[in-house]
PDB file of C-alpha atoms in Angstrom:
ATOM      1  CA  UNK I  24     241.959 109.433 126.912  1.00 48.00           C
ATOM      2  CA  UNK I  25     239.353 107.167 125.251  1.00 50.00           C
ATOM      3  CA  UNK I  26     235.807 107.744 126.484  1.00 51.00           C
ATOM      4  CA  UNK I  27     233.679 104.694 127.140  1.00 50.00           C
ATOM      5  CA  UNK I  28     230.057 103.967 127.995  1.00 50.00           C
ATOM      6  CA  UNK I  29     228.934 101.652 130.785  1.00 49.00           C
ATOM      7  CA  UNK I  30     226.691  98.661 130.042  1.00 49.00           C
ATOM      8  CA  UNK I  31     226.315  96.630 133.216  1.00 52.00           C
ATOM      9  CA  UNK I  32     229.894  96.105 134.320  1.00 55.00           C
ATOM     10  CA  UNK I  33     231.364  96.296 130.799  1.00 60.00           C
ATOM     11  CA  UNK I  34     232.575  99.536 129.268  1.00 65.00           C
ATOM     12  CA  UNK I  35     231.683  99.983 125.525  1.00 63.00           C
ATOM     13  CA  UNK I  36     233.878 102.453 123.649  1.00 69.00           C
ATOM     14  CA  UNK I  37     231.999 105.515 122.386  1.00 70.00           C
ATOM     15  CA  UNK I  38     233.354 104.969 118.876  1.00 69.00           C
ATOM     16  CA  UNK I  39     231.561 101.602 118.764  1.00 62.00           C
ATOM     17  CA  UNK I  40     228.296 103.283 119.688  1.00 69.00           C
ATOM     18  CA  UNK I  41     228.798 105.888 116.944  1.00 67.00           C
ATOM     19  CA  UNK I  42     229.591 103.199 114.380  1.00 67.00           C
ATOM     20  CA  UNK I  43     226.459 101.250 115.352  1.00 67.00           C
ATOM     21  CA  UNK I  44     224.313 104.377 115.013  1.00 66.00           C
ATOM     22  CA  UNK I  45     225.708 105.022 111.541  1.00 73.00           C
ATOM     23  CA  UNK I  46     225.024 101.430 110.540  1.00 66.00           C
ATOM     24  CA  UNK I  47     221.406 101.705 111.720  1.00 61.00           C
ATOM     25  CA  UNK I  48     221.007 104.959 109.748  1.00 64.00           C
ATOM     26  CA  UNK I  49     222.349 103.340 106.578  1.00 57.00           C
ATOM     27  CA  UNK I  50     219.908 100.441 106.970  1.00 60.00           C
ATOM     28  CA  UNK I  51     216.973 102.816 107.464  1.00 64.00           C
ATOM     29  CA  UNK I  52     217.997 104.834 104.393  1.00 62.00           C
ATOM     30  CA  UNK I  53     218.206 101.663 102.329  1.00 56.00           C
ATOM     31  CA  UNK I  54     214.737 100.561 103.449  1.00 56.00           C
ATOM     32  CA  UNK I  55     213.287 103.968 102.576  1.00 58.00           C
ATOM     33  CA  UNK I  56     214.929 104.149  99.146  1.00 57.00           C
ATOM     34  CA  UNK I  57     212.814 103.208  96.124  1.00 59.00           C
ATOM     35  CA  UNK I  58     214.826 101.459  93.447  1.00 58.00           C
ATOM     36  CA  UNK I  59     213.575 101.801  89.860  1.00 62.00           C
ATOM     37  CA  UNK I  60     214.466  99.920  86.763  1.00 67.00           C
ATOM     38  CA  UNK I  61     215.127 101.833  83.544  1.00 57.00           C
ATOM     39  CA  UNK I  62     211.648 100.861  82.373  1.00 61.00           C
ATOM     40  CA  UNK I  63     209.825 102.114  85.467  1.00 58.00           C
ATOM     41  CA  UNK I  64     211.856 105.324  85.494  1.00 49.00           C
ATOM     42  CA  UNK I  65     210.950 105.975  81.853  1.00 48.00           C
ATOM     43  CA  UNK I  66     207.274 105.309  82.571  1.00 53.00           C
ATOM     44  CA  UNK I  67     207.292 107.763  85.465  1.00 54.00           C
ATOM     45  CA  UNK I  68     208.937 110.524  83.436  1.00 54.00           C
ATOM     46  CA  UNK I  69     206.724 113.315  82.016  1.00 65.00           C
ATOM     47  CA  UNK I  70     205.297 112.252  78.667  1.00 78.00           C
ATOM     48  CA  UNK I  71     206.458 114.101  75.579  1.00 90.00           C
ATOM     49  CA  UNK I  72     203.722 116.052  73.813  1.00 94.00           C
ATOM     50  CA  UNK I  73     202.353 114.150  70.814  1.00 97.00           C
ATOM     51  CA  UNK I  74     200.687 116.610  68.378  1.00 96.00           C
ATOM     52  CA  UNK I  75     199.122 113.885  66.236  1.00 97.00           C
ATOM     53  CA  UNK I  76     197.518 112.256  69.268  1.00 97.00           C
ATOM     54  CA  UNK I  77     196.285 115.642  70.485  1.00 98.00           C
ATOM     55  CA  UNK I  78     194.649 116.352  67.136  1.00 97.00           C
ATOM     56  CA  UNK I  79     193.032 112.924  66.918  1.00 97.00           C
ATOM     57  CA  UNK I  80     191.668 113.132  70.453  1.00 97.00           C
ATOM     58  CA  UNK I  81     190.329 116.680  70.255  1.00 98.00           C
ATOM     59  CA  UNK I  82     189.340 117.667  66.715  1.00 98.00           C
ATOM     60  CA  UNK I  83     186.272 115.565  65.967  1.00 97.00           C
ATOM     61  CA  UNK I  84     185.118 114.989  69.524  1.00 98.00           C
ATOM     62  CA  UNK I  85     185.605 118.470  70.982  1.00 98.00           C
ATOM     63  CA  UNK I  86     186.740 121.190  68.582  1.00 98.00           C
ATOM     64  CA  UNK I  87     184.133 120.678  65.861  1.00 98.00           C
ATOM     65  CA  UNK I  88     181.158 120.628  68.291  1.00 98.00           C
ATOM     66  CA  UNK I  89     182.515 123.699  70.119  1.00 98.00           C
ATOM     67  CA  UNK I  90     182.841 125.718  66.921  1.00 98.00           C
ATOM     68  CA  UNK I  91     179.444 124.607  65.650  1.00 98.00           C
ATOM     69  CA  UNK I  92     177.810 125.580  68.932  1.00 98.00           C
ATOM     70  CA  UNK I  93     179.455 129.025  68.995  1.00 98.00           C
ATOM     71  CA  UNK I  94     179.049 129.842  65.298  1.00 98.00           C
ATOM     72  CA  UNK I  95     177.374 133.187  64.550  1.00 98.00           C
ATOM     73  CA  UNK I  96     175.865 134.128  61.198  1.00 98.00           C
ATOM     74  CA  UNK I  97     178.632 135.743  59.167  1.00 98.00           C
ATOM     75  CA  UNK I  98     176.574 138.770  57.972  1.00 98.00           C
ATOM     76  CA  UNK I  99     175.617 139.499  61.584  1.00 98.00           C
ATOM     77  CA  UNK I 100     179.230 139.331  62.679  1.00 97.00           C
ATOM     78  CA  UNK I 101     180.616 141.459  59.848  1.00 97.00           C
ATOM     79  CA  UNK I 102     178.036 144.182  60.539  1.00 96.00           C
ATOM     80  CA  UNK I 103     178.941 144.122  64.231  1.00 97.00           C
ATOM     81  CA  UNK I 104     182.645 144.328  63.392  1.00 96.00           C
ATOM     82  CA  UNK I 105     182.048 147.265  61.079  1.00 94.00           C
ATOM     83  CA  UNK I 106     180.059 149.099  63.757  1.00 95.00           C
ATOM     84  CA  UNK I 107     182.428 148.456  66.674  1.00 96.00           C
ATOM     85  CA  UNK I 108     185.244 145.948  66.284  1.00 95.00           C
ATOM     86  CA  UNK I 109     186.099 145.730  69.984  1.00 95.00           C
ATOM     87  CA  UNK I 110     182.499 145.324  71.099  1.00 97.00           C
ATOM     88  CA  UNK I 111     181.933 142.655  68.458  1.00 97.00           C
ATOM     89  CA  UNK I 112     185.066 140.858  69.592  1.00 96.00           C
ATOM     90  CA  UNK I 113     183.955 140.824  73.199  1.00 96.00           C
ATOM     91  CA  UNK I 114     180.478 139.595  72.296  1.00 97.00           C
ATOM     92  CA  UNK I 115     181.238 136.976  69.667  1.00 98.00           C
ATOM     93  CA  UNK I 116     184.965 136.261  69.716  1.00 97.00           C
ATOM     94  CA  UNK I 117     187.589 134.516  71.750  1.00 96.00           C
ATOM     95  CA  UNK I 118     191.177 135.490  72.413  1.00 92.00           C
ATOM     96  CA  UNK I 119     193.998 135.136  74.898  1.00 84.00           C
ATOM     97  CA  UNK I 120     195.859 138.186  76.111  1.00 82.00           C
ATOM     98  CA  UNK I 121     195.872 141.116  73.734  1.00 85.00           C
ATOM     99  CA  UNK I 122     196.015 139.173  70.475  1.00 88.00           C
ATOM    100  CA  UNK I 123     193.404 139.379  67.714  1.00 94.00           C
ATOM    101  CA  UNK I 124     189.946 137.933  68.200  1.00 97.00           C
ATOM    102  CA  UNK I 125     189.008 134.619  66.614  1.00 98.00           C
ATOM    103  CA  UNK I 126     185.404 133.907  65.629  1.00 98.00           C
ATOM    104  CA  UNK I 127     183.299 130.835  64.946  1.00 98.00           C
ATOM    105  CA  UNK I 128     180.968 131.537  62.014  1.00 98.00           C
ATOM    106  CA  UNK I 129     178.424 129.968  59.694  1.00 98.00           C
ATOM    107  CA  UNK I 130     176.888 131.070  56.396  1.00 98.00           C
ATOM    108  CA  UNK I 131     175.369 130.035  53.093  1.00 98.00           C
ATOM    109  CA  UNK I 132     176.582 131.376  49.777  1.00 98.00           C
ATOM    110  CA  UNK I 133     177.571 130.660  46.191  1.00 98.00           C
ATOM    111  CA  UNK I 134     180.942 129.020  45.702  1.00 98.00           C
ATOM    112  CA  UNK I 135     183.353 130.328  43.099  1.00 98.00           C
ATOM    113  CA  UNK I 136     186.363 128.832  41.380  1.00 97.00           C
ATOM    114  CA  UNK I 137     188.929 127.411  43.776  1.00 97.00           C
ATOM    115  CA  UNK I 138     192.392 128.893  43.391  1.00 96.00           C
ATOM    116  CA  UNK I 139     195.641 128.831  45.377  1.00 95.00           C
ATOM    117  CA  UNK I 140     194.152 126.779  48.191  1.00 96.00           C
ATOM    118  CA  UNK I 141     191.137 129.050  48.681  1.00 98.00           C
ATOM    119  CA  UNK I 142     187.479 128.601  47.722  1.00 98.00           C
ATOM    120  CA  UNK I 143     185.767 131.996  47.333  1.00 98.00           C
ATOM    121  CA  UNK I 144     182.171 132.222  48.515  1.00 98.00           C
ATOM    122  CA  UNK I 145     179.719 135.026  47.785  1.00 98.00           C
ATOM    123  CA  UNK I 146     177.530 135.487  50.846  1.00 98.00           C
ATOM    124  CA  UNK I 147     174.422 137.646  50.674  1.00 96.00           C
ATOM    125  CA  UNK I 148     174.071 140.397  53.231  1.00 96.00           C
ATOM    126  CA  UNK I 149     177.747 141.348  53.255  1.00 96.00           C
ATOM    127  CA  UNK I 150     179.237 144.626  52.012  1.00 94.00           C
ATOM    128  CA  UNK I 151     180.431 144.510  48.407  1.00 93.00           C
ATOM    129  CA  UNK I 152     184.076 144.938  49.465  1.00 93.00           C
ATOM    130  CA  UNK I 153     184.042 141.924  51.805  1.00 96.00           C
ATOM    131  CA  UNK I 154     185.847 138.886  50.415  1.00 96.00           C
ATOM    132  CA  UNK I 155     185.030 135.502  51.959  1.00 98.00           C
ATOM    133  CA  UNK I 156     187.184 132.450  51.285  1.00 98.00           C
ATOM    134  CA  UNK I 157     187.431 128.949  52.719  1.00 98.00           C
ATOM    135  CA  UNK I 158     190.813 127.307  53.193  1.00 98.00           C
ATOM    136  CA  UNK I 159     190.723 124.061  51.216  1.00 97.00           C
ATOM    137  CA  UNK I 160     194.399 123.107  51.209  1.00 94.00           C
ATOM    138  CA  UNK I 161     196.571 121.338  50.746  1.00 94.00           C
ATOM    139  CA  UNK I 162     198.240 123.804  53.114  1.00 94.00           C
ATOM    140  CA  UNK I 163     196.037 124.917  56.015  1.00 97.00           C
ATOM    141  CA  UNK I 164     197.414 127.952  57.802  1.00 96.00           C
ATOM    142  CA  UNK I 165     196.715 129.730  61.063  1.00 96.00           C
ATOM    143  CA  UNK I 166     195.445 128.868  64.517  1.00 97.00           C
ATOM    144  CA  UNK I 167     191.731 129.627  64.095  1.00 98.00           C
ATOM    145  CA  UNK I 168     190.479 126.147  64.967  1.00 98.00           C
ATOM    146  CA  UNK I 169     192.547 126.005  68.144  1.00 98.00           C
ATOM    147  CA  UNK I 170     191.615 129.503  69.246  1.00 97.00           C
ATOM    148  CA  UNK I 171     187.916 129.494  68.322  1.00 97.00           C
ATOM    149  CA  UNK I 172     187.291 126.263  70.231  1.00 97.00           C
ATOM    150  CA  UNK I 173     187.546 128.236  73.456  1.00 95.00           C
ATOM    151  CA  UNK I 174     188.849 125.481  75.714  1.00 96.00           C
ATOM    152  CA  UNK I 175     192.461 125.232  74.520  1.00 96.00           C
ATOM    153  CA  UNK I 176     194.800 127.617  76.334  1.00 95.00           C
ATOM    154  CA  UNK I 177     198.532 128.254  76.366  1.00 94.00           C
ATOM    155  CA  UNK I 178     198.723 127.163  79.999  1.00 94.00           C
ATOM    156  CA  UNK I 179     197.925 123.579  78.999  1.00 95.00           C
ATOM    157  CA  UNK I 180     201.272 123.271  77.196  1.00 96.00           C
ATOM    158  CA  UNK I 181     204.899 123.305  78.215  1.00 96.00           C
ATOM    159  CA  UNK I 182     205.967 125.995  75.767  1.00 96.00           C
ATOM    160  CA  UNK I 183     205.047 128.011  72.688  1.00 96.00           C
ATOM    161  CA  UNK I 184     206.263 125.273  70.345  1.00 97.00           C
ATOM    162  CA  UNK I 185     203.783 122.746  71.741  1.00 98.00           C
ATOM    163  CA  UNK I 186     201.011 125.352  71.611  1.00 97.00           C
ATOM    164  CA  UNK I 187     201.734 125.994  67.929  1.00 97.00           C
ATOM    165  CA  UNK I 188     202.012 122.266  67.207  1.00 98.00           C
ATOM    166  CA  UNK I 189     198.540 121.761  68.700  1.00 98.00           C
ATOM    167  CA  UNK I 190     197.076 124.231  66.191  1.00 98.00           C
ATOM    168  CA  UNK I 191     198.853 122.521  63.306  1.00 98.00           C
ATOM    169  CA  UNK I 192     197.617 119.119  64.460  1.00 98.00           C
ATOM    170  CA  UNK I 193     194.005 120.335  64.444  1.00 98.00           C
ATOM    171  CA  UNK I 194     194.462 121.746  60.950  1.00 98.00           C
ATOM    172  CA  UNK I 195     195.854 118.409  59.807  1.00 98.00           C
ATOM    173  CA  UNK I 196     192.909 116.534  61.278  1.00 98.00           C
ATOM    174  CA  UNK I 197     190.475 118.875  59.546  1.00 98.00           C
ATOM    175  CA  UNK I 198     192.205 118.339  56.212  1.00 97.00           C
ATOM    176  CA  UNK I 199     192.108 114.564  56.649  1.00 97.00           C
ATOM    177  CA  UNK I 200     188.507 114.395  57.879  1.00 96.00           C
ATOM    178  CA  UNK I 201     186.883 117.078  55.700  1.00 97.00           C
ATOM    179  CA  UNK I 202     188.980 118.152  52.747  1.00 96.00           C
ATOM    180  CA  UNK I 203     190.502 114.915  51.470  1.00 94.00           C
ATOM    181  CA  UNK I 204     187.142 113.868  50.060  1.00 87.00           C
ATOM    182  CA  UNK I 205     186.103 117.333  48.870  1.00 94.00           C
ATOM    183  CA  UNK I 206     185.837 118.009  45.114  1.00 95.00           C
ATOM    184  CA  UNK I 207     186.320 121.771  45.169  1.00 94.00           C
ATOM    185  CA  UNK I 208     186.038 122.099  41.394  1.00 94.00           C
ATOM    186  CA  UNK I 209     182.572 120.533  41.472  1.00 96.00           C
ATOM    187  CA  UNK I 210     181.365 123.243  43.863  1.00 97.00           C
ATOM    188  CA  UNK I 211     181.953 126.088  41.411  1.00 97.00           C
ATOM    189  CA  UNK I 212     178.689 127.975  40.960  1.00 97.00           C
ATOM    190  CA  UNK I 213     176.792 125.947  43.556  1.00 97.00           C
ATOM    191  CA  UNK I 214     175.166 127.094  46.782  1.00 98.00           C
ATOM    192  CA  UNK I 215     176.983 125.751  49.807  1.00 98.00           C
ATOM    193  CA  UNK I 216     176.677 126.056  53.564  1.00 98.00           C
ATOM    194  CA  UNK I 217     179.681 126.073  55.834  1.00 98.00           C
ATOM    195  CA  UNK I 218     180.789 126.352  59.447  1.00 98.00           C
ATOM    196  CA  UNK I 219     184.275 127.358  60.459  1.00 98.00           C
ATOM    197  CA  UNK I 220     186.525 129.839  62.200  1.00 98.00           C
ATOM    198  CA  UNK I 221     188.714 132.777  61.306  1.00 98.00           C
ATOM    199  CA  UNK I 222     191.076 135.143  63.028  1.00 97.00           C
ATOM    200  CA  UNK I 223     190.235 138.771  62.386  1.00 93.00           C
ATOM    201  CA  UNK I 224     192.581 140.805  60.218  1.00 89.00           C
ATOM    202  CA  UNK I 225     190.059 143.189  58.673  1.00 88.00           C
ATOM    203  CA  UNK I 226     186.283 142.878  58.244  1.00 86.00           C
ATOM    204  CA  UNK I 227     186.885 143.079  54.480  1.00 93.00           C
ATOM    205  CA  UNK I 228     189.060 139.931  54.322  1.00 94.00           C
ATOM    206  CA  UNK I 229     187.511 136.861  55.912  1.00 97.00           C
ATOM    207  CA  UNK I 230     189.541 133.689  55.384  1.00 98.00           C
ATOM    208  CA  UNK I 231     187.781 130.830  57.112  1.00 98.00           C
ATOM    209  CA  UNK I 232     189.153 127.467  58.212  1.00 98.00           C
ATOM    210  CA  UNK I 233     186.102 125.229  57.796  1.00 98.00           C
ATOM    211  CA  UNK I 234     184.942 122.326  59.924  1.00 98.00           C
ATOM    212  CA  UNK I 235     181.843 121.594  57.807  1.00 98.00           C
ATOM    213  CA  UNK I 236     180.936 122.175  54.150  1.00 97.00           C
ATOM    214  CA  UNK I 237     177.684 121.026  52.616  1.00 95.00           C
TER     215      UNK I 237
END
């Protein structure tokens, strides 16, 4: 038996009512649906990390001032590290998790002969067995600039690859802004001042990524 609904004196089949309800639902769904072109969909998608843009936006404007502001005199730091490495790290350094500490430092010393991408510097007030070198390229290694800045954290990036690429981008910016115009050979035997950062391996080997050399 077919069920019907009463409207006035006319009987409307229930299947018509169901079909009308479905039609209304489809119309409402269509009204509520946002249609996007390929261009708008691409614009709304998460942007891919651009290391070069990150370096350009952060190195000169943020990283260099942060390292300069946090820089501690190198002889003071080395003495503190020799006395108590962990205490010195907590007082002067920065790190994430349980990794090594990274330090922002400054010093004045006599430059030596550049070799294999490193410029040795003799700094007064350091133990005789402490070797200080500045990275002068062309290859700039490590993550000291990223880590010593203090405001760049792993949580800002999607994955470890982006985090590593950010460090490389800062190194590249430093090389372009500071080292491309540096005549390392002309510094041999001269007194220089520098500001930079290094990640601690041992207090006897201090390899600094500079942000300023004068």
